[in-house]
XYZ file of C-alpha atoms in Angstrom:
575
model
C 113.392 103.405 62.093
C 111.080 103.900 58.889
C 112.668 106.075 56.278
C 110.104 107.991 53.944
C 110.792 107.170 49.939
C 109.940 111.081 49.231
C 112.840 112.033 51.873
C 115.051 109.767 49.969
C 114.068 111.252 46.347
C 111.950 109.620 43.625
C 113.200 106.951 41.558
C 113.318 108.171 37.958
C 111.799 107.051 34.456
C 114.874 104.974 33.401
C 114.602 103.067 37.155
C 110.785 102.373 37.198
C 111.797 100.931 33.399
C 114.623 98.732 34.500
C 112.399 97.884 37.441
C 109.571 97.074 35.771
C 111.333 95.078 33.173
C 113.260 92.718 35.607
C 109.203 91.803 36.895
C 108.081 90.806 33.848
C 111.206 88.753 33.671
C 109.998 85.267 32.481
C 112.066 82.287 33.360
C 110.028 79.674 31.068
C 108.378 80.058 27.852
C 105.902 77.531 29.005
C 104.578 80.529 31.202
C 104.310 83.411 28.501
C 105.039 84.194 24.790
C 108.250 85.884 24.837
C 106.620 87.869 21.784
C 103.649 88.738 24.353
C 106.213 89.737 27.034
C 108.240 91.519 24.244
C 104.707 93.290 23.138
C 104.262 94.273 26.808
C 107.811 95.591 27.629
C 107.832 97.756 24.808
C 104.448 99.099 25.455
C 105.074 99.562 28.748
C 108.658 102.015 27.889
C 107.439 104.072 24.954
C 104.449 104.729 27.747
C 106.953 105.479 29.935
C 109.126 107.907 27.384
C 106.095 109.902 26.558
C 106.545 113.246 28.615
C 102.926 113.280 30.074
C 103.080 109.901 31.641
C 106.579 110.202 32.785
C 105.823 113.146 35.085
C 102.553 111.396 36.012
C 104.538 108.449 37.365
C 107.205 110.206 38.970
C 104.528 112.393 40.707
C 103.302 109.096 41.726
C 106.487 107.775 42.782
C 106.665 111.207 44.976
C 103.912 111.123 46.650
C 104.236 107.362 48.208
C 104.738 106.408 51.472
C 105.845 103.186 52.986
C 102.517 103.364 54.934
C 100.521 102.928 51.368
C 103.039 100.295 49.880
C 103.366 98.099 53.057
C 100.168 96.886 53.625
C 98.473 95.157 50.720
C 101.495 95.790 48.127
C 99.130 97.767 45.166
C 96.013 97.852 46.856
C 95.005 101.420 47.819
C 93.413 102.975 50.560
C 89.903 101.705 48.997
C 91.408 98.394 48.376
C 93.018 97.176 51.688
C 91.484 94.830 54.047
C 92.349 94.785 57.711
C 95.692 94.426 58.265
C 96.965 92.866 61.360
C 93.659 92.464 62.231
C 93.811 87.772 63.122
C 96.669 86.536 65.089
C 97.678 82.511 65.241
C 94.412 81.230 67.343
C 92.361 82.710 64.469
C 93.816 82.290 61.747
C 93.995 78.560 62.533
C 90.254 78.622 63.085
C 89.718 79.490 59.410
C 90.834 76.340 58.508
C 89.352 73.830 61.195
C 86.475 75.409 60.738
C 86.336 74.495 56.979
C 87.850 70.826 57.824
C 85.024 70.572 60.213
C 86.150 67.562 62.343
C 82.544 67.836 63.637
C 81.078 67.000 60.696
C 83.773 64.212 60.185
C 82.573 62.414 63.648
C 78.534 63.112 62.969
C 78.432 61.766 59.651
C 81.472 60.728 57.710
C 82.934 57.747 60.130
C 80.619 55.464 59.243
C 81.335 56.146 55.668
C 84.860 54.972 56.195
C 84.023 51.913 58.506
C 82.277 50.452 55.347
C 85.578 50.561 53.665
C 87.936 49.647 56.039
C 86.124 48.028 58.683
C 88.614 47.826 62.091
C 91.089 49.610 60.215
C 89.224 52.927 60.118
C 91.574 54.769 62.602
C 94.305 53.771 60.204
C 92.832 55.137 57.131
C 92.352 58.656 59.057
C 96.406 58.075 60.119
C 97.235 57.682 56.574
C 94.804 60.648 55.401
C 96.798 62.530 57.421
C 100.203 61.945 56.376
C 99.083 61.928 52.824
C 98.486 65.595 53.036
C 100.825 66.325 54.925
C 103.491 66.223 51.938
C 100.738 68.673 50.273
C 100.844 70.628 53.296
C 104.671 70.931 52.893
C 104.501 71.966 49.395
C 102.000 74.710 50.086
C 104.338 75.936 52.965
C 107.009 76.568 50.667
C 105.118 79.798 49.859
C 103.379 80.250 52.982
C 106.687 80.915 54.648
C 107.707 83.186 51.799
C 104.928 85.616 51.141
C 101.424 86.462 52.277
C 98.217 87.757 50.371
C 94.703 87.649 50.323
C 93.642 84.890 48.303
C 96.720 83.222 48.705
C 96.532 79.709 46.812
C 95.352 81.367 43.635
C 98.731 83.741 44.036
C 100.843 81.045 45.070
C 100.366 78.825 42.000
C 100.640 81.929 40.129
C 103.962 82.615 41.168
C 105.041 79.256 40.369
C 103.270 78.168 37.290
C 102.599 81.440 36.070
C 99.220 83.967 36.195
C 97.240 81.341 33.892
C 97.630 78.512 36.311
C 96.836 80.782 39.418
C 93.670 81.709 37.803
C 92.882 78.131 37.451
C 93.241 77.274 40.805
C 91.034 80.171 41.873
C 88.229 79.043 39.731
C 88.621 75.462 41.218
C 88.462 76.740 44.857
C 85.727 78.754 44.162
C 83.962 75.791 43.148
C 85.327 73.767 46.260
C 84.321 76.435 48.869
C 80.974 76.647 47.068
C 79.934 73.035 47.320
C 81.794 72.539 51.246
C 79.187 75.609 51.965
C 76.339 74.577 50.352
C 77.415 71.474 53.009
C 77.695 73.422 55.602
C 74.199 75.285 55.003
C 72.006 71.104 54.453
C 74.404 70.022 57.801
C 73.084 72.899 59.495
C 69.318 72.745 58.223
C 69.797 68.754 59.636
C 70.529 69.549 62.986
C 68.734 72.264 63.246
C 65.781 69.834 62.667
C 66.629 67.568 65.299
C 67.340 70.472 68.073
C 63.642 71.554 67.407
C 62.324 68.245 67.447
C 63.766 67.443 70.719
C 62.423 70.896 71.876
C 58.803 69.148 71.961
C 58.019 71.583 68.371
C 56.720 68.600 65.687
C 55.702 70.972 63.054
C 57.824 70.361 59.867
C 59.981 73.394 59.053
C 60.856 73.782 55.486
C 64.876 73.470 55.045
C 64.753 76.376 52.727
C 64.285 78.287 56.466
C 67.360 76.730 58.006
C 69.421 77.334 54.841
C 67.993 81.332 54.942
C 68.387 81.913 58.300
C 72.194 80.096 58.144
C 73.528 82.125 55.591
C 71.927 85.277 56.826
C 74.205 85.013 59.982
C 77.203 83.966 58.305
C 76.665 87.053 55.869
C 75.982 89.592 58.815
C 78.890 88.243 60.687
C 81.150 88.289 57.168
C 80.507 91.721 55.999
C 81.267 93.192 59.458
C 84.657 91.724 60.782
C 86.774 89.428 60.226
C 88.349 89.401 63.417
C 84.554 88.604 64.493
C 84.111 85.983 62.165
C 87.073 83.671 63.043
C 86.217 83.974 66.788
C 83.101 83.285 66.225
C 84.159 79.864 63.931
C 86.949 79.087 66.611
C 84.745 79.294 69.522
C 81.419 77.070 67.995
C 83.938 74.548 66.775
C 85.802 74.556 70.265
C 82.442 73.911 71.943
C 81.227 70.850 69.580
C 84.124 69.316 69.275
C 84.265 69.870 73.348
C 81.009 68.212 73.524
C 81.697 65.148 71.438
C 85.274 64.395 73.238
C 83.038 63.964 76.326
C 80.601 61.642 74.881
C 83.376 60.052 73.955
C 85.341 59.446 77.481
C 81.827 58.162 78.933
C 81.895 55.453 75.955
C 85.664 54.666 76.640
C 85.522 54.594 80.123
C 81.778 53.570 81.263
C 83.041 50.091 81.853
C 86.707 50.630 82.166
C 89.144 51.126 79.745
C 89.246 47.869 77.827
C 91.748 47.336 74.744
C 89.937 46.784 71.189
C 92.714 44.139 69.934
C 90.467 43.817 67.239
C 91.124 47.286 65.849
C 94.447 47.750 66.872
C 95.624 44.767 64.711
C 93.435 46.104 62.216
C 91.411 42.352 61.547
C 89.959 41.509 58.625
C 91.222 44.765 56.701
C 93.048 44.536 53.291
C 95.145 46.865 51.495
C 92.124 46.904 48.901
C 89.848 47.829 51.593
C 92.934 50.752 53.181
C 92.905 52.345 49.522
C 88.856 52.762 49.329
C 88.815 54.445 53.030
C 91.383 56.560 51.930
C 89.578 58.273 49.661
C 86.907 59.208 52.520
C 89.221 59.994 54.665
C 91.260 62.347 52.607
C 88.338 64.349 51.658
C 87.316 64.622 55.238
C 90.592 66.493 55.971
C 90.824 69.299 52.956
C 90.445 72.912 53.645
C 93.533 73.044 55.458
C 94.424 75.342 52.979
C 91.896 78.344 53.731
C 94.079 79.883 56.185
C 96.283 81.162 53.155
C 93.326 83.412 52.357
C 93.543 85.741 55.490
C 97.275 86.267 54.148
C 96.678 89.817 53.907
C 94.671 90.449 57.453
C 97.254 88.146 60.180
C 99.723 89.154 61.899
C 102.849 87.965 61.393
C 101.430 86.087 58.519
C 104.775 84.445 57.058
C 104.922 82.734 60.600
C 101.551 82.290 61.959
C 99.732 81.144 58.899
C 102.763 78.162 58.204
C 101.943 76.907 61.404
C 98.185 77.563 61.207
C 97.983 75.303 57.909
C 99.997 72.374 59.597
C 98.446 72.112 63.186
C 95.264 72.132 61.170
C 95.595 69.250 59.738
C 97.720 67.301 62.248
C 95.407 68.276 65.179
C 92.217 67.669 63.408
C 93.520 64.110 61.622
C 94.328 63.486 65.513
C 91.043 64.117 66.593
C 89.373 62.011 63.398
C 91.578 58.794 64.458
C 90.735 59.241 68.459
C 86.972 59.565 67.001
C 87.276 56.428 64.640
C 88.658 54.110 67.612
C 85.797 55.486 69.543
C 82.822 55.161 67.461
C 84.075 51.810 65.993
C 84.336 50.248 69.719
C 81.312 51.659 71.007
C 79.123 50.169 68.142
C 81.040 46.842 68.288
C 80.254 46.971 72.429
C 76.468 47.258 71.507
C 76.987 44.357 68.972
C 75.523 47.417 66.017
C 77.470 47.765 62.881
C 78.888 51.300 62.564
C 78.351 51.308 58.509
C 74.246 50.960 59.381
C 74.411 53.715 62.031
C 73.417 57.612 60.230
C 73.932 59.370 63.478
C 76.223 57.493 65.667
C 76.904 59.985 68.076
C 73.311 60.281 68.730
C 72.522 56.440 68.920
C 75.957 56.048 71.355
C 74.552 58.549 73.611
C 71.262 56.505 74.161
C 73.507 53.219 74.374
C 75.253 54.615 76.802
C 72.589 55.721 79.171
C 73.417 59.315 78.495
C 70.503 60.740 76.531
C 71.151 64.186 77.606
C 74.307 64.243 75.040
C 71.611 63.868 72.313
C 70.892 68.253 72.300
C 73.962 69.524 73.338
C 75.610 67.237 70.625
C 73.192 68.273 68.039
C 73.252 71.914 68.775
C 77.576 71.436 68.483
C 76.768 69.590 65.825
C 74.330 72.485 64.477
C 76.752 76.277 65.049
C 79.978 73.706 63.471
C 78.144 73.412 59.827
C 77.306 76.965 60.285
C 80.903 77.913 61.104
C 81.942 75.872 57.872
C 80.022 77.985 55.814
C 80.676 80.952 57.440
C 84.849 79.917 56.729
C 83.736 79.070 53.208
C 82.230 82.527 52.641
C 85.655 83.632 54.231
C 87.491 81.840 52.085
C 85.848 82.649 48.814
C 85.410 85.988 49.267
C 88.650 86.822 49.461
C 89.818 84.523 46.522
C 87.184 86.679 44.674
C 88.313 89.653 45.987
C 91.867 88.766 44.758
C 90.863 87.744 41.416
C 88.497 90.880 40.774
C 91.706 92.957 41.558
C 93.119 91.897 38.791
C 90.218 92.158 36.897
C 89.763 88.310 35.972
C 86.309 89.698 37.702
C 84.970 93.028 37.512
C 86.314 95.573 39.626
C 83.433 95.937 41.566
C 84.288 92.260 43.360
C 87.678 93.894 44.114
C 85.476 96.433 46.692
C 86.311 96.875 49.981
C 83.832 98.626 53.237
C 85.051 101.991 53.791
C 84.608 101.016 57.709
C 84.624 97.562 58.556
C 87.847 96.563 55.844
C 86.037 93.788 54.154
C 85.070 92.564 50.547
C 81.638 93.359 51.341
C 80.688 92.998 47.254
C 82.510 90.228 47.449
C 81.050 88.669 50.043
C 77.640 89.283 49.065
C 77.702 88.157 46.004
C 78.880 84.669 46.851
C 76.932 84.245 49.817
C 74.084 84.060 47.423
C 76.095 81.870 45.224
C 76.397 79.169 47.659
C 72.660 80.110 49.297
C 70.760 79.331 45.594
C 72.086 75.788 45.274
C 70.360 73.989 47.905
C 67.654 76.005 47.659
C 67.237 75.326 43.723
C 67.927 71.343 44.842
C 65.264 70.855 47.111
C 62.836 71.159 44.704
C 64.136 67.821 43.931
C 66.172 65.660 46.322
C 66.471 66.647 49.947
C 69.247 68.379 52.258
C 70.951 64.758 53.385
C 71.667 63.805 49.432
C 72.677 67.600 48.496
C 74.998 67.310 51.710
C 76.610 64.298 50.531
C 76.505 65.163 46.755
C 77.967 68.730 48.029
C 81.054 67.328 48.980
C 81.754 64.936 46.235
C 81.337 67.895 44.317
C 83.884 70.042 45.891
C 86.105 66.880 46.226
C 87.530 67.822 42.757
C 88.099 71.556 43.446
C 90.386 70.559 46.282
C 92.049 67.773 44.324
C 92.759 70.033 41.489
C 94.409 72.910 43.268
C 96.497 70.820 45.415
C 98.203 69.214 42.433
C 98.591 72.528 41.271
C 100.685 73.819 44.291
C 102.113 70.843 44.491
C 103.787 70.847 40.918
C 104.127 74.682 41.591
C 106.085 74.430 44.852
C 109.258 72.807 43.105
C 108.983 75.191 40.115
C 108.494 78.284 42.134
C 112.014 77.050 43.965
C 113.815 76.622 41.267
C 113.086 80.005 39.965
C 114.499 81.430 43.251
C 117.473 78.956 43.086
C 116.552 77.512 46.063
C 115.748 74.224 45.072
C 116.876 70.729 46.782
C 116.495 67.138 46.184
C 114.045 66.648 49.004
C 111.810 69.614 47.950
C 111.240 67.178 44.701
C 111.020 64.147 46.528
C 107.819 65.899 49.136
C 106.171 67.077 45.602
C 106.514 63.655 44.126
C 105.218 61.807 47.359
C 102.568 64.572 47.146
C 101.482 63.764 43.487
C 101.240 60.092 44.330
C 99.320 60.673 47.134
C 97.189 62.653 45.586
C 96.606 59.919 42.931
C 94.765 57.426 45.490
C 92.047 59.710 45.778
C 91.916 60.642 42.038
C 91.537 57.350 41.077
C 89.286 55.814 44.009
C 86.870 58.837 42.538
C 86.492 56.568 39.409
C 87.064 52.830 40.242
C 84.879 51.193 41.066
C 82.374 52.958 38.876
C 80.284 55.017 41.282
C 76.470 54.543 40.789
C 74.374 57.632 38.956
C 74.585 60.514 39.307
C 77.806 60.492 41.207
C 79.738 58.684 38.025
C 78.727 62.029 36.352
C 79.831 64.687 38.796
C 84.166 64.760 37.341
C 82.403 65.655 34.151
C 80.425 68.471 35.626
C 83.497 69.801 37.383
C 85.348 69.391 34.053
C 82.588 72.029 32.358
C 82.741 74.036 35.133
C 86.470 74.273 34.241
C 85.963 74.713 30.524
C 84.004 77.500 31.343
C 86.314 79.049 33.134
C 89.188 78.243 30.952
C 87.413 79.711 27.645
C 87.030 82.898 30.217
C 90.288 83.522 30.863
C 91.344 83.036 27.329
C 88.782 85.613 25.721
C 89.877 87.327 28.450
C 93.541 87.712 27.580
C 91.940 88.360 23.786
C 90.541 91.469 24.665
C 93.372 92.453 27.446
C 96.499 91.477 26.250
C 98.633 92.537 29.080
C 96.687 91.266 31.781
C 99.115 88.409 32.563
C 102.069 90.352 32.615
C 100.289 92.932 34.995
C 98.921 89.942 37.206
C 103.000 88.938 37.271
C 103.847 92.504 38.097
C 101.058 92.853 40.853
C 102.184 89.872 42.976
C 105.370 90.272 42.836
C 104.732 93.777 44.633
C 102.316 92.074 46.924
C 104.459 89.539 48.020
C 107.758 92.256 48.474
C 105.166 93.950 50.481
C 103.528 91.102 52.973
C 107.309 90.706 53.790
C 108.210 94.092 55.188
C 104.616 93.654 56.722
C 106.077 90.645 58.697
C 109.184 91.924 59.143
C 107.730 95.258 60.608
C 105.168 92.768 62.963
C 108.652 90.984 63.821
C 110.004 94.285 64.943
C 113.129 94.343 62.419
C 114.346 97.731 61.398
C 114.537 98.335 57.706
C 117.816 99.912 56.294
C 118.395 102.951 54.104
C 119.718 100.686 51.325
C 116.202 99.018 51.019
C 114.259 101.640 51.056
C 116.257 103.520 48.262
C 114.790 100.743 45.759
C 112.564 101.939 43.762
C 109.095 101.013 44.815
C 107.283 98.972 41.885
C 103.650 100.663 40.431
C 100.793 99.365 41.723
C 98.370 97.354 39.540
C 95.974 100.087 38.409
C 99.146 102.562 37.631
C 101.151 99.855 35.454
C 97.324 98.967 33.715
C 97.244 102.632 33.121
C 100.379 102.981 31.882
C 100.269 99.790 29.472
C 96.506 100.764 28.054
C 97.312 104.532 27.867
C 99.386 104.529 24.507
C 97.090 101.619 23.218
C-alpha cells in the first residue's frame, strides 16, 4: 500500500539540509574540490536559512506525491518520458538493432576472413567473450539503477559528473557515425532492391538517405513502444531470411564437416589479434539498451538481461554466419576476402537466386532499424544531458502526448542526416559506410573503458566491492586494449591513420565545453551528483513497484530529495 509524503508531514529545513548535504557527500577528491563542494554546501544552507526560500521548499516538499517522485526521480510532469512503456522483447531490440548482426553477415565477414582466414568463427567466439567482461562491468549498474541515458549516468556515479559527461559526448559521437552507417547501408540496398525491380535509372543516395531518416524520425518522435517493435520485427525478418540461405548452403549437399576451419589451418595468433579488432567492433552497441532505462518495465531486471543476451545471441549468430560463409565460398573454390556481397553471390552459387531480393530488402529495413536505434539511443543521451543543462534546456523537452524527446530527437536526426549528405559530394555511400564505423569505433572504445574503470570504483563507494569485481574490470581493460592498439599497428593507410586524431578534437571540444561550462556555473557538478542520485533512488521504487513489493511507512517518512531545477534554484537564488 502507497503512503502519501503530505499524509505523513513535510520534512523540514534542517532535514532537506542534512539530506542534501549527505548527496553531495564526496568520497574522492579526485572527483571534486572539497573547496567547490564546501562553496556549494554553504550556498546551498544560507539559501536554505533565508525565510523566503525555506517556506518555498517546504511548500514544495508539501505538495509532492510519490506519483511525481517515482517515475523519472526530478523530472516533472513536462519532463518524463513513458514510463513502463518497453518490456524485455523490446528493450533487447534496442540493442540488436544497433549491433546489427545483419550488417555483420552482408558486409563485415569478409573483412575478418582477410585476417584470420579459417579461423574467422573463432575471432567472432573471442569478440564475444571479450565483451562480455565489459558487459559485466556495465551490469554492475544496470542491476542497480535505471535512467534515461544511462551510460552517461552510470560513469557519473562512479567516476564522478565530469567523467559521465565525457562518456556522453563520446556516445554521441558513436551513435552518430553507426547511423550515418545505417542511413549509406540502407541507401546500398535500397539500390540493389530497385535494380532487381527491372528500374535502371540511377537514384541519387542523397534520396535513400532522406527518405531513411524521414521514417526513422516519424517513427521516433511518436512512440517508443512503436519504434522498438518496429526495430525488433525488421531485424527478426532479415536475420530470418539469411539463417535460411544459410541451411540451403549447409545442407544442399549434405552436411559435410569443414576440418579445415574447425582446426582453424593456417591461422596464427598474429592473424587471431588483427580479426579481433573487426570482430569486436562488429559486436558494440550492446550497450544502448541502458538508454530506455527510464521507459522499461522492470528495468533493473529486464534491461541486465537485455544487454547480455544481446551480445551472446548476436556473437552466436556472427560465428554460425562465419562457418557458413567461409565454407560456402571455399565449396565454390572463391575466396571470401574478394567477395563484397557474399550473401548475394552464395545465393546464385547455390541455385537459389530468389534469396537475392528478399535478402536485400532484410538486408535494406536492418540498416534502417540501426539508425532508427541510433536516433533512440542518442536522443535520449541528449535528452539526459540537456536536463542537466550540459545542453540547453530546450534538448531536455519532452511531447506533451506521445512522452518523447521530440527536440531531442529532431535535432540529432539532422545531425546524423547532414554527414553523408555533406560526404557525397566527395566519396560515395560504400567508403562513408566503412569510414562511419571506424569513426564511431572510438566512441565505443572510449566509454567502455570508462564504465569499466567506473564499475569497481562505483562498488567500492557502496562497500560492496570483491576481488572478482576487480579481476572482470582488469580482464575488461586488457581486452579492451587489443582493439585499441590493432586501431594503430599496423599503420592504417590515409585517411583512416587520421581518424583517432579527429575523434581526439572532437573530444577537446567537448572537454573545453564542459570546463567553461563549470566557469560560468559553478555548481553544476554538485547538482548533476544531487540529480542522479534522486534518479536512481527513484528507478528503484519504480522496479520495486513493477515487482509488486509494498513499500513501508519507514521509507516513505525519508525525506524526499529536491529535484534538479528546485536545488539549481535554490543554489543560484542567493548568488
Amino acid at each position: 500500500m502507497r503512503v502519501a509524503y503530505a499524509q505523513l508531514g513535510a520534512p523540514t529545513s534542517r532535514q532537506l539540509h542534512h539530506n542534501n548535504l549527505s548527496l553531495l557527500r564526496v568520497n574522492s577528491p579526485d572527483l571534486f574540490l572539497k573547496s567547490s563542494v564546501r562553496s556549494v554546501a554553504s550556498k546551498l544552507h544560507s539559501s536554505l536559512l533565508l525565510q523566503g526560500k525555506e517556506n518555498q521548499m517546504e511548500t514544495i516538499q508539501e505538495t509532492r506525491t510519490p506519483e511525481k517522485t517515482s517515475i523519472e526521480g526530478s523530472q516533472g510532469a513536462q519532463h518524463r518520458l513513458k514510463a513502463r512503456a518497453l518490456g524485455f522483447p523490446t528493450v533487447m531490440a534496442q540493442s540488436v538493432a544497433l549491433i546489427s548482426p545483419t550488417m555483420t553477415a552482408v558486409l563485415i565477414i569478409p573483412l575478418a576472413f582477410g585476417d584470420a582466414g579459417q579461423g574467422t568463427w573463432l575471432a567472432y567466439a573471442f569478440g564475444t567473450v571479450m565483451l562480455l567482461f565489459v558487459v559485466l562491468c556495465l551490469n554492475q549498474f544496470a542491476k542497480r539503477s535505471a535512467l534515461p541515458g544511462s551510460m552517461y549516468g552510470y560513469t557519473a556515479k562512479g567516476l564522478g559528473p565530469a567523467a559521465g559527461v565525457m562518456s556522453g559526448w563520446s556516445l554521441i559521437w558513436c551513435y552518430t557515425f553507426i547511423g550515418v552507417a545505417g542511413l549509406t547501408g540502407f541507401s546500398i540496398f535500397a539500390a540493389q532492391v530497385v535494380a532487381s525491380m527491372g528500374i535502371h535509372t540511377t537514384i541519387p543516395p542523397v534520396i535513400f538517405f532522406c527518405i531513411s531518416a524521414a521514417v526513422c524520425w516519424l517513427v521516433a518522435y511518436k512512440d517508443i513502444k512503436i519504434s522498438s517493435l518496429l526495430t525488433l520485427l525488421f531485424e527478426a525478418i532479415s536475420v530470418t531470411l539469411i539463417v535460411a540461405l544459410s541451411c540451403v548452403i549447409l545442407f544442399k549437399h549434405g552436411f559435410p564437416t569443414d576440418t579445415a576451419q574447425l582446426k582453424v589451418h593456417g591461422m596464427t595468433i598474429h592473424d587471431l589479434s588483427l580479426a579481433v579488432v573487426i570482430t569486436v567492433f562488429s559486436l558494440v552497441g550492446f550497450e544502448s539498451a541502458t538508454t530506455l532505462g527510464g521507459e522499461a518495465r522492470k528495468p533493473l531486471k529486464n534491461i541486465p538481461r537485455a544487454v547480455i543476451a544481446s551480445l551472446l545471441i548476436t556473437g552466436a549468430f556472427m560465428v554460425f554466419m562465419s562457418y557458413v560463409e567461409v565454407f560456402g565460398a571455399a565449396h565454390n573454390h572463391v575466396s571470401l576476402s574478394t567477395l563484397a556481397a557474399p550473401l548475394t553471390f552464395l545465393s546464385k552459387a547455390y541455385g537459389v537466386s530468389y534469396f537475392k531480393v528478399p535478402v536485400a530488402l532484410g538486408a535494406m529495413v536492418s540498416f534502417f532499424s540501426l539508425t532508427l536505434s541510433c536516433l533512440n539511443a542518442g536522443s535520449r543521451i541528449i535528452f539526459s544531458m540537456a536536463h542537466h543543462s550540459v545542453f540547453p534546456k530546450e534538448l531536455g523537452r519532452v511531447h506533451e502526448k506521445n512522452r518523447t524527446p521530440h527536440v531531442a530527437i529532431s535535432s540529432y536526426i539532422f545531425l546524423i542526416l547532414a554527414v553523408p549528405c555533406v560526404l557525397e559530394i566527395f566519396t560515395n555511400p560504400l567508403t562513408t559506410f566503412g569510414d562511419g564505423g571506424t569513426l564511431a569505433a572510438f566512441g565505443f572504445l572510449t566509454a567502455y573503458y570508462l564504465i569499466t574503470i567506473a564499475a569497481p570504483v562505483y562498488l567500492k563507494k557502496r562497500g560492496e566491492l570483491k576481488p572478482h569485481n576487480v579481476v572482470v574490470a582488469v580482464i575488461a581493460c586488457v581486452a579492451l586494449a587489443v582493439p585499441t592498439i590493432g586501431s594503430f599497428v599496423p599503420v592504417p593507410p590515409f585517411p583512416v591513420r587520421i581518424f583517432p586524431y579527429i575523434f581526439l578534437a572532437w573530444m577537446l571540444v567537448g572537454g573545453s565545453w564542459l570546463y567553461s561550462l563549470n566557469r560560468r556555473k559553478g555548481h553544476i557538478f554538485a547538482e548533476i551528483e544531487v540529480d542522479l542520485e534522486t534518479s536512481m533512488q527513484a528507478s528503484v521504487r519504480n522496479h520495486d513497484e513493477d515487482m509488486g513489493k509494498v513499500f513501508d511507512v519507514a521509507d516513505a517518512n525519508r525525506p524526499v530529495p529536491p529535484t534538479f531545477e528546485e536545488l539549481e534554484l535554490a543554489l543560484t537564488g542567493v548568488a
